[in-house]
Amino acid sequence: MRIDINNRSYEAQTGERLIDVARRNHTHIGYFCGGNGICQTCYVKVLKGMDLLSPVSDREKALLSDDLLEEGIRVACLTTIEKPGTVELLTTVEEVKRMEEKRPQDIVGYQARMGIAALVKFPDTIAMQAKRFSEGKLDTFQLFTDIVTAIGDAVSLTVK
């Protein structure tokens, strides 16, 4: 199947997480926690093919405000491709880059909107992460390893 991320086409398979397709193809996507659903930097806007993706999980609902969900925002590390077809995504990192190039005056409003959306969900996010930790579903050693790997990936992309 095909997935378009930031206007570039890539091959993808059903069952893959959006973040894994992006990372494999060195696509401009934010991630810090290594795909553990903690840092909230891998937001993507689904422009086409929402019906081909996994349903919004309780973990995503704890991270995303209703407004962001209505806009088609998903958490790339928590979203998988479930059906073949074409999916089109715009990463929030790329969205900000384009905004800076074309309408930099819109960045402050965008940051405020995203900040408010995160603030609204902060109690749900903390409760969800605490529950994951108490249930043993959040391995702190693996999380640390994933963060170090993510930082290494980011550095390698910037020095090329």
Coordinates of N, CA, C and O in Angstrom, one line a residue:
M1 N 0.8 -1.2 0.0 CA 0.0 0.0 0.0 C 0.9 1.2 0.0 O 2.1 1.2 0.2
R2 N 0.3 2.4 -0.2 CA 1.0 3.6 -0.3 C 0.6 4.6 0.8 O -0.5 4.6 1.2
I3 N 1.6 5.2 1.4 CA 1.4 6.2 2.4 C 2.2 7.5 1.9 O 3.3 7.4 1.6
D4 N 1.5 8.6 1.9 CA 2.1 9.9 1.6 C 2.3 10.7 2.9 O 1.3 10.9 3.6
I5 N 3.5 11.0 3.2 CA 3.8 11.8 4.4 C 4.5 13.0 3.9 O 5.6 13.0 3.2
N6 N 3.9 14.2 4.2 CA 4.5 15.5 3.8 C 4.7 15.5 2.3 O 5.8 16.0 1.8
N7 N 3.8 15.0 1.5 CA 3.8 15.0 0.0 C 4.8 14.1 -0.6 O 5.2 14.3 -1.8
R8 N 5.3 13.2 0.2 CA 6.3 12.2 -0.4 C 5.7 10.8 -0.2 O 5.1 10.5 0.9
S9 N 5.8 10.0 -1.2 CA 5.1 8.6 -1.2 C 6.1 7.6 -0.8 O 7.3 7.6 -1.2
Y10 N 5.6 6.6 0.1 CA 6.4 5.5 0.6 C 5.5 4.3 0.5 O 4.3 4.4 0.6
E11 N 6.2 3.1 0.6 CA 5.5 1.9 0.7 C 5.3 1.6 2.2 O 6.1 1.9 3.0
A12 N 4.1 1.0 2.5 CA 3.8 0.6 3.9 C 3.1 -0.7 3.9 O 2.5 -1.1 2.9
Q13 N 3.0 -1.3 5.0 CA 2.3 -2.6 5.2 C 1.2 -2.5 6.2 O 1.4 -1.7 7.2
T14 N 0.2 -3.2 6.1 CA -0.8 -3.2 7.2 C -0.2 -3.7 8.4 O 0.7 -4.6 8.4
G15 N -0.6 -3.2 9.6 CA 0.0 -3.6 10.8 C 1.1 -2.6 11.3 O 1.5 -2.6 12.4
E16 N 1.7 -1.8 10.4 CA 2.8 -0.9 10.7 C 2.2 0.3 11.4 O 1.2 0.8 11.1
R17 N 3.0 0.8 12.4 CA 2.7 2.1 13.0 C 3.1 3.2 12.1 O 4.1 3.1 11.4
L18 N 2.4 4.3 12.1 CA 2.7 5.4 11.3 C 4.1 5.9 11.6 O 4.9 6.3 10.6
I19 N 4.5 6.0 12.8 CA 5.9 6.5 13.2 C 7.0 5.6 12.6 O 8.0 6.1 12.2
D20 N 6.7 4.3 12.5 CA 7.7 3.4 12.0 C 8.0 3.6 10.5 O 9.1 3.5 10.0
V21 N 6.9 3.8 9.8 CA 7.0 4.1 8.3 C 7.8 5.4 8.1 O 8.7 5.5 7.3
A22 N 7.4 6.4 8.9 CA 8.1 7.7 8.8 C 9.6 7.6 9.1 O 10.4 8.1 8.4
R23 N 9.9 6.9 10.2 CA 11.3 6.8 10.7 C 12.1 6.0 9.7 O 13.2 6.4 9.3
R24 N 11.5 4.9 9.2 CA 12.2 4.1 8.2 C 12.6 4.9 6.9 O 13.7 4.7 6.3
N25 N 11.8 5.8 6.6 CA 12.0 6.6 5.4 C 12.6 8.0 5.7 O 12.7 8.9 4.8
H26 N 13.1 8.2 6.9 CA 13.7 9.5 7.3 C 12.9 10.7 7.0 O 13.3 11.7 6.5
T27 N 11.6 10.5 7.3 CA 10.6 11.6 7.1 C 10.6 12.5 8.3 O 10.7 12.1 9.4
H28 N 10.4 13.8 8.0 CA 10.3 14.8 9.0 C 9.2 14.6 10.0 O 8.0 15.0 9.7
I29 N 9.4 13.9 11.1 CA 8.4 13.7 12.1 C 9.1 13.9 13.5 O 10.2 13.5 13.6
G30 N 8.4 14.4 14.4 CA 8.9 14.6 15.7 C 8.8 13.3 16.5 O 7.7 12.7 16.4
Y31 N 9.8 12.9 17.3 CA 9.7 11.9 18.2 C 10.8 12.0 19.2 O 11.9 12.3 18.8
F32 N 10.5 11.8 20.5 CA 11.6 11.9 21.5 C 11.6 10.7 22.3 O 12.6 10.3 22.8
C33 N 10.4 10.1 22.6 CA 10.3 9.0 23.5 C 10.5 7.7 22.9 O 10.4 6.6 23.5
G34 N 10.9 7.7 21.6 CA 11.2 6.4 20.9 C 9.9 5.6 20.5 O 10.0 4.5 20.3
G35 N 8.8 6.3 20.5 CA 7.6 5.6 20.1 C 6.8 5.0 21.3 O 6.1 4.0 21.1
N36 N 7.0 5.5 22.4 CA 6.3 4.9 23.6 C 5.0 5.7 24.1 O 4.5 5.4 25.1
G37 N 4.6 6.6 23.3 CA 3.4 7.3 23.6 C 3.4 8.2 24.8 O 2.5 8.3 25.5
I38 N 4.6 8.9 25.0 CA 4.7 9.7 26.1 C 5.0 11.2 25.7 O 4.4 12.1 26.3
C39 N 5.8 11.4 24.8 CA 6.3 12.8 24.5 C 5.3 13.7 23.7 O 5.4 14.9 23.7
Q40 N 4.4 13.1 23.1 CA 3.4 13.8 22.3 C 4.0 14.7 21.2 O 3.4 15.7 20.8
T41 N 5.1 14.3 20.6 CA 5.7 15.1 19.5 C 5.4 14.4 18.2 O 5.8 15.1 17.2
C42 N 4.9 13.3 18.1 CA 4.7 12.6 16.8 C 3.3 12.8 16.2 O 2.8 11.9 15.5
Y43 N 2.7 13.9 16.5 CA 1.3 14.2 16.0 C 1.4 14.3 14.5 O 2.3 14.9 13.9
V44 N 0.4 13.7 13.8 CA 0.2 13.8 12.4 C -1.2 14.2 12.1 O -2.1 13.8 12.9
K45 N -1.4 14.9 11.0 CA -2.8 15.2 10.6 C -3.1 14.3 9.4 O -2.4 14.3 8.4
V46 N -4.2 13.5 9.6 CA -4.6 12.6 8.5 C -5.4 13.4 7.5 O -6.5 13.9 7.8
L47 N -4.9 13.5 6.3 CA -5.6 14.3 5.3 C -6.5 13.4 4.4 O -7.5 13.8 3.8
K48 N -6.1 12.1 4.4 CA -6.9 11.1 3.6 C -6.6 9.7 4.2 O -5.5 9.4 4.6
G49 N -7.6 8.9 4.2 CA -7.5 7.5 4.6 C -7.6 7.2 6.1 O -7.2 6.2 6.6
M50 N -8.3 8.1 6.8 CA -8.6 7.8 8.2 C -9.2 6.5 8.5 O -8.9 5.8 9.4
D51 N -10.1 6.1 7.6 CA -10.8 4.8 7.7 C -9.9 3.6 7.5 O -10.3 2.5 7.8
L52 N -8.7 3.8 7.0 CA -7.7 2.7 6.8 C -6.8 2.5 8.1 O -6.0 1.6 8.1
L53 N -7.0 3.4 9.1 CA -6.1 3.4 10.3 C -6.9 2.7 11.4 O -8.1 2.7 11.4
S54 N -6.1 2.4 12.4 CA -6.7 1.8 13.7 C -7.6 2.8 14.3 O -7.4 4.0 14.2
P55 N -8.6 2.4 15.0 CA -9.5 3.3 15.7 C -8.7 4.1 16.8 O -7.7 3.6 17.2
V56 N -9.2 5.2 17.1 CA -8.5 6.0 18.1 C -8.6 5.2 19.5 O -9.7 4.9 19.9
S57 N -7.5 5.0 20.0 CA -7.4 4.2 21.3 C -7.6 5.1 22.5 O -7.6 6.3 22.4
D58 N -7.9 4.4 23.6 CA -8.0 5.1 24.9 C -6.7 5.9 25.2 O -6.8 7.0 25.8
R59 N -5.6 5.4 24.9 CA -4.3 6.1 25.1 C -4.3 7.4 24.3 O -3.9 8.4 24.7
E60 N -4.7 7.3 23.0 CA -4.7 8.5 22.2 C -5.7 9.5 22.7 O -5.5 10.7 22.7
K61 N -6.9 9.0 23.2 CA -7.9 9.9 23.7 C -7.4 10.6 25.0 O -7.8 11.8 25.2
A62 N -6.5 10.0 25.7 CA -5.9 10.6 26.9 C -4.9 11.7 26.5 O -4.6 12.6 27.3
L63 N -4.4 11.7 25.3 CA -3.4 12.6 24.8 C -4.0 13.7 23.9 O -3.4 14.8 23.9
L64 N -5.0 13.4 23.2 CA -5.5 14.4 22.2 C -6.9 15.0 22.6 O -7.8 14.3 23.0
S65 N -7.0 16.3 22.5 CA -8.2 17.0 22.8 C -9.3 16.6 21.8 O -8.9 16.2 20.7
D66 N -10.5 16.9 22.1 CA -11.6 16.6 21.1 C -11.4 17.5 19.9 O -11.6 17.0 18.8
D67 N -10.9 18.7 20.1 CA -10.6 19.6 18.9 C -9.6 19.0 18.0 O -9.8 19.0 16.8
L68 N -8.5 18.5 18.5 CA -7.5 17.9 17.7 C -8.0 16.6 17.0 O -7.7 16.4 15.8
L69 N -8.8 15.8 17.7 CA -9.3 14.6 17.1 C -10.2 15.0 15.9 O -10.2 14.4 14.9
E70 N -11.0 16.0 16.1 CA -11.9 16.5 15.0 C -11.2 17.0 13.8 O -11.6 16.9 12.7
E71 N -10.0 17.5 14.0 CA -9.1 18.0 12.9 C -8.4 16.9 12.2 O -7.7 17.1 11.2
G72 N -8.5 15.7 12.7 CA -7.9 14.5 12.1 C -6.5 14.3 12.6 O -5.7 13.6 12.0
I73 N -6.1 14.8 13.8 CA -4.8 14.6 14.4 C -4.8 13.2 15.0 O -5.7 12.9 15.7
R74 N -3.7 12.5 14.8 CA -3.4 11.2 15.4 C -2.0 11.2 16.0 O -1.2 12.0 15.7
V75 N -1.8 10.3 16.9 CA -0.5 10.1 17.5 C 0.2 9.0 16.7 O -0.3 7.8 16.8
A76 N 1.2 9.3 16.0 CA 1.8 8.4 15.0 C 2.3 7.1 15.7 O 2.3 6.0 15.1
C77 N 2.8 7.2 16.9 CA 3.3 5.9 17.5 C 2.2 5.1 18.1 O 2.5 3.9 18.5
L78 N 1.0 5.6 18.1 CA -0.1 4.8 18.6 C -1.1 4.4 17.6 O -2.2 3.8 17.8
T79 N -0.8 4.8 16.3 CA -1.7 4.5 15.2 C -1.1 3.6 14.2 O 0.0 3.8 13.8
T80 N -1.9 2.5 13.9 CA -1.4 1.6 12.9 C -2.2 1.6 11.6 O -3.4 2.0 11.7
I81 N -1.7 1.1 10.6 CA -2.4 0.9 9.3 C -3.1 -0.4 9.4 O -2.5 -1.4 9.6
E82 N -4.4 -0.4 9.2 CA -5.2 -1.6 9.3 C -5.7 -2.1 8.0 O -6.0 -3.3 7.9
K83 N -5.8 -1.3 7.0 CA -6.4 -1.7 5.7 C -5.6 -1.2 4.6 O -5.0 -0.1 4.7
P84 N -5.5 -1.9 3.5 CA -4.8 -1.4 2.3 C -5.5 -0.2 1.7 O -6.7 -0.1 1.8
G85 N -4.7 0.7 1.0 CA -5.3 1.9 0.4 C -4.2 2.9 0.4 O -3.0 2.7 0.6
T86 N -4.7 4.2 0.3 CA -3.7 5.3 0.3 C -4.1 6.2 1.5 O -5.2 6.6 1.8
V87 N -3.0 6.4 2.3 CA -3.1 7.3 3.5 C -2.2 8.5 3.2 O -1.1 8.4 2.7
E88 N -2.8 9.7 3.5 CA -2.0 11.0 3.3 C -1.9 11.6 4.7 O -2.9 11.8 5.3
L89 N -0.7 12.0 5.1 CA -0.4 12.6 6.4 C 0.4 13.9 6.2 O 1.2 14.0 5.3
L90 N 0.2 14.8 7.1 CA 1.0 15.9 7.3 C 1.5 15.9 8.7 O 0.7 16.0 9.6
T91 N 2.8 15.8 8.9 CA 3.3 15.9 10.3 C 3.2 17.3 10.9 O 3.3 18.3 10.1
T92 N 3.0 17.4 12.1 CA 2.9 18.7 12.7 C 4.2 19.5 12.6 O 4.2 20.7 12.5
V93 N 5.3 18.7 12.7 CA 6.6 19.3 12.5 C 6.7 20.0 11.1 O 7.2 21.1 11.0
E94 N 6.3 19.3 10.1 CA 6.3 19.8 8.7 C 5.3 21.0 8.6 O 5.6 22.0 7.9
E95 N 4.2 20.9 9.3 CA 3.2 21.9 9.2 C 3.8 23.2 9.7 O 3.6 24.3 9.1
V96 N 4.5 23.2 10.8 CA 5.1 24.3 11.4 C 6.2 24.9 10.5 O 6.3 26.1 10.3
K97 N 7.0 24.0 9.9 CA 8.0 24.4 8.9 C 7.4 25.2 7.8 O 7.9 26.2 7.4
R98 N 6.3 24.6 7.2 CA 5.7 25.3 6.1 C 5.1 26.7 6.5 O 5.1 27.6 5.8
M99 N 4.5 26.7 7.7 CA 4.0 27.9 8.3 C 5.1 29.0 8.4 O 4.9 30.1 8.1
E100 N 6.2 28.6 8.9 CA 7.3 29.5 9.1 C 7.8 30.0 7.7 O 8.2 31.2 7.6
E101 N 7.7 29.2 6.7 CA 8.2 29.7 5.4 C 7.1 30.6 4.7 O 7.5 31.5 3.9
K102 N 5.8 30.4 4.9 CA 4.8 31.1 4.2 C 4.1 32.1 5.0 O 3.7 33.2 4.5
R103 N 3.8 31.8 6.3 CA 3.0 32.7 7.1 C 3.5 32.6 8.5 O 2.8 32.1 9.4
P104 N 4.7 33.1 8.8 CA 5.3 33.0 10.1 C 4.5 33.7 11.2 O 4.5 33.3 12.4
Q105 N 3.6 34.6 10.9 CA 2.8 35.3 11.9 C 1.7 34.3 12.4 O 1.2 34.6 13.5
D106 N 1.5 33.2 11.8 CA 0.5 32.3 12.3 C 1.1 31.3 13.4 O 0.3 30.6 14.0
I107 N 2.4 31.3 13.5 CA 3.0 30.3 14.4 C 2.6 30.5 15.9 O 2.3 29.6 16.6
V108 N 2.5 31.8 16.3 CA 2.2 32.0 17.7 C 0.8 31.5 18.0 O 0.6 30.8 19.0
G109 N -0.2 31.8 17.1 CA -1.5 31.2 17.3 C -1.6 29.7 17.3 O -2.3 29.1 18.1
Y110 N -0.8 29.1 16.4 CA -0.7 27.7 16.3 C -0.2 27.1 17.6 O -0.7 26.1 18.2
Q111 N 0.9 27.7 18.1 CA 1.5 27.2 19.3 C 0.6 27.3 20.5 O 0.5 26.4 21.3
A112 N -0.2 28.4 20.6 CA -1.1 28.6 21.6 C -2.2 27.6 21.6 O -2.6 27.0 22.6
R113 N -2.7 27.3 20.4 CA -3.8 26.3 20.2 C -3.3 24.9 20.6 O -4.0 24.2 21.3
M114 N -2.1 24.6 20.2 CA -1.6 23.2 20.5 C -1.3 23.2 22.0 O -1.5 22.1 22.7
G115 N -0.8 24.2 22.6 CA -0.5 24.3 24.0 C -1.8 24.1 24.9 O -1.8 23.4 25.8
I116 N -2.8 24.8 24.5 CA -4.1 24.7 25.2 C -4.6 23.3 25.0 O -5.1 22.7 26.0
A117 N -4.5 22.7 23.8 CA -5.0 21.3 23.6 C -4.3 20.3 24.6 O -4.9 19.4 25.1
A118 N -3.0 20.5 24.7 CA -2.2 19.7 25.6 C -2.6 19.9 27.1 O -2.7 19.0 27.9
L119 N -2.8 21.2 27.4 CA -3.1 21.5 28.8 C -4.4 20.9 29.2 O -4.6 20.4 30.3
V120 N -5.4 21.0 28.3 CA -6.7 20.4 28.6 C -6.6 18.9 28.9 O -7.4 18.4 29.7
K121 N -5.7 18.2 28.2 CA -5.6 16.8 28.4 C -4.6 16.4 29.4 O -4.4 15.2 29.7
F122 N -3.9 17.3 30.0 CA -2.8 17.0 30.9 C -3.2 16.1 32.1 O -2.6 15.1 32.3
P123 N -4.4 16.3 32.8 CA -4.8 15.3 33.8 C -5.0 13.9 33.3 O -4.6 12.9 33.9
D124 N -5.6 13.8 32.1 CA -5.9 12.5 31.5 C -4.6 11.8 31.1 O -4.4 10.6 31.3
T125 N -3.7 12.6 30.6 CA -2.4 12.1 30.2 C -1.6 11.6 31.4 O -1.1 10.4 31.3
I126 N -1.5 12.3 32.4 CA -0.8 11.9 33.7 C -1.4 10.6 34.2 O -0.7 9.7 34.6
A127 N -2.8 10.6 34.3 CA -3.5 9.4 34.8 C -3.2 8.2 34.0 O -3.0 7.1 34.5
M128 N -3.2 8.4 32.7 CA -3.0 7.2 31.8 C -1.6 6.7 31.9 O -1.3 5.5 32.0
Q129 N -0.6 7.6 32.0 CA 0.8 7.2 32.1 C 1.1 6.5 33.5 O 1.8 5.5 33.6
A130 N 0.5 7.1 34.5 CA 0.6 6.5 35.9 C 0.0 5.1 35.9 O 0.6 4.2 36.5
K131 N -1.1 4.9 35.3 CA -1.8 3.6 35.2 C -0.9 2.6 34.4 O -0.7 1.5 34.9
R132 N -0.3 3.0 33.3 CA 0.6 2.2 32.6 C 1.8 1.8 33.4 O 2.2 0.6 33.4
F133 N 2.3 2.7 34.2 CA 3.5 2.4 35.0 C 3.1 1.4 36.1 O 3.8 0.4 36.4
S134 N 2.0 1.7 36.8 CA 1.5 0.8 37.9 C 1.2 -0.6 37.4 O 1.3 -1.6 38.2
E135 N 0.8 -0.7 36.2 CA 0.4 -2.0 35.6 C 1.6 -2.7 35.0 O 1.5 -3.8 34.5
G136 N 2.8 -2.1 35.1 CA 4.0 -2.7 34.5 C 4.1 -2.6 33.0 O 4.8 -3.3 32.4
K137 N 3.2 -1.8 32.4 CA 3.2 -1.6 30.9 C 4.1 -0.5 30.4 O 4.2 -0.3 29.3
L138 N 4.8 0.1 31.4 CA 5.8 1.2 31.0 C 7.1 0.8 31.6 O 7.4 1.0 32.8
D139 N 7.9 0.2 30.8 CA 9.2 -0.3 31.2 C 10.2 0.9 31.2 O 10.6 1.3 30.1
T140 N 10.6 1.3 32.3 CA 11.5 2.5 32.4 C 12.8 2.3 31.7 O 13.4 3.2 31.1
F141 N 13.4 1.1 31.8 CA 14.7 0.9 31.2 C 14.5 0.9 29.7 O 15.3 1.5 29.0
Q142 N 13.5 0.3 29.2 CA 13.2 0.3 27.7 C 12.9 1.7 27.2 O 13.4 2.1 26.2
L143 N 12.2 2.5 28.1 CA 11.9 3.8 27.7 C 13.2 4.7 27.6 O 13.4 5.4 26.6
F144 N 14.1 4.5 28.6 CA 15.4 5.2 28.6 C 16.2 4.8 27.3 O 16.7 5.7 26.6
T145 N 16.2 3.5 27.0 CA 16.9 3.0 25.8 C 16.3 3.6 24.5 O 17.0 4.1 23.7
D146 N 15.0 3.7 24.5 CA 14.3 4.2 23.3 C 14.6 5.7 23.1 O 14.7 6.2 22.0
I147 N 14.6 6.4 24.3 CA 14.9 7.9 24.2 C 16.3 8.1 23.7 O 16.6 9.0 22.8
V148 N 17.3 7.4 24.2 CA 18.7 7.5 23.8 C 18.8 7.2 22.3 O 19.4 7.9 21.5
T149 N 18.1 6.1 21.8 CA 18.1 5.8 20.4 C 17.5 6.9 19.6 O 18.0 7.2 18.5
A150 N 16.3 7.4 20.0 CA 15.7 8.5 19.3 C 16.6 9.7 19.2 O 16.6 10.4 18.1
I151 N 17.3 10.1 20.3 CA 18.2 11.2 20.2 C 19.3 10.9 19.2 O 19.7 11.8 18.4
G152 N 19.8 9.7 19.2 CA 20.9 9.3 18.3 C 20.4 9.4 16.8 O 21.1 9.9 15.9
D153 N 19.1 8.9 16.6 CA 18.5 9.0 15.3 C 18.4 10.5 14.8 O 18.7 10.8 13.7
A154 N 18.0 11.4 15.7 CA 17.8 12.8 15.4 C 19.2 13.4 15.1 O 19.3 14.2 14.1
V155 N 20.2 13.1 15.9 CA 21.5 13.6 15.6 C 22.0 13.1 14.3 O 22.6 13.9 13.5
S156 N 21.9 11.9 14.0 CA 22.4 11.3 12.7 C 21.6 12.0 11.5 O 22.2 12.2 10.4
L157 N 20.4 12.4 11.7 CA 19.7 13.0 10.6 C 20.2 14.5 10.4 O 20.1 15.0 9.2
T158 N 20.6 15.1 11.4 CA 21.0 16.5 11.3 C 22.5 16.6 10.8 O 22.8 17.7 10.3
V159 N 23.3 15.6 11.0 CA 24.7 15.7 10.6 C 24.9 15.2 9.2 O 26.1 15.2 8.7
K160 N 23.9 14.7 8.5 CA 24.1 14.2 7.1 C 24.3 15.3 6.2 O 23.9 16.3 6.2

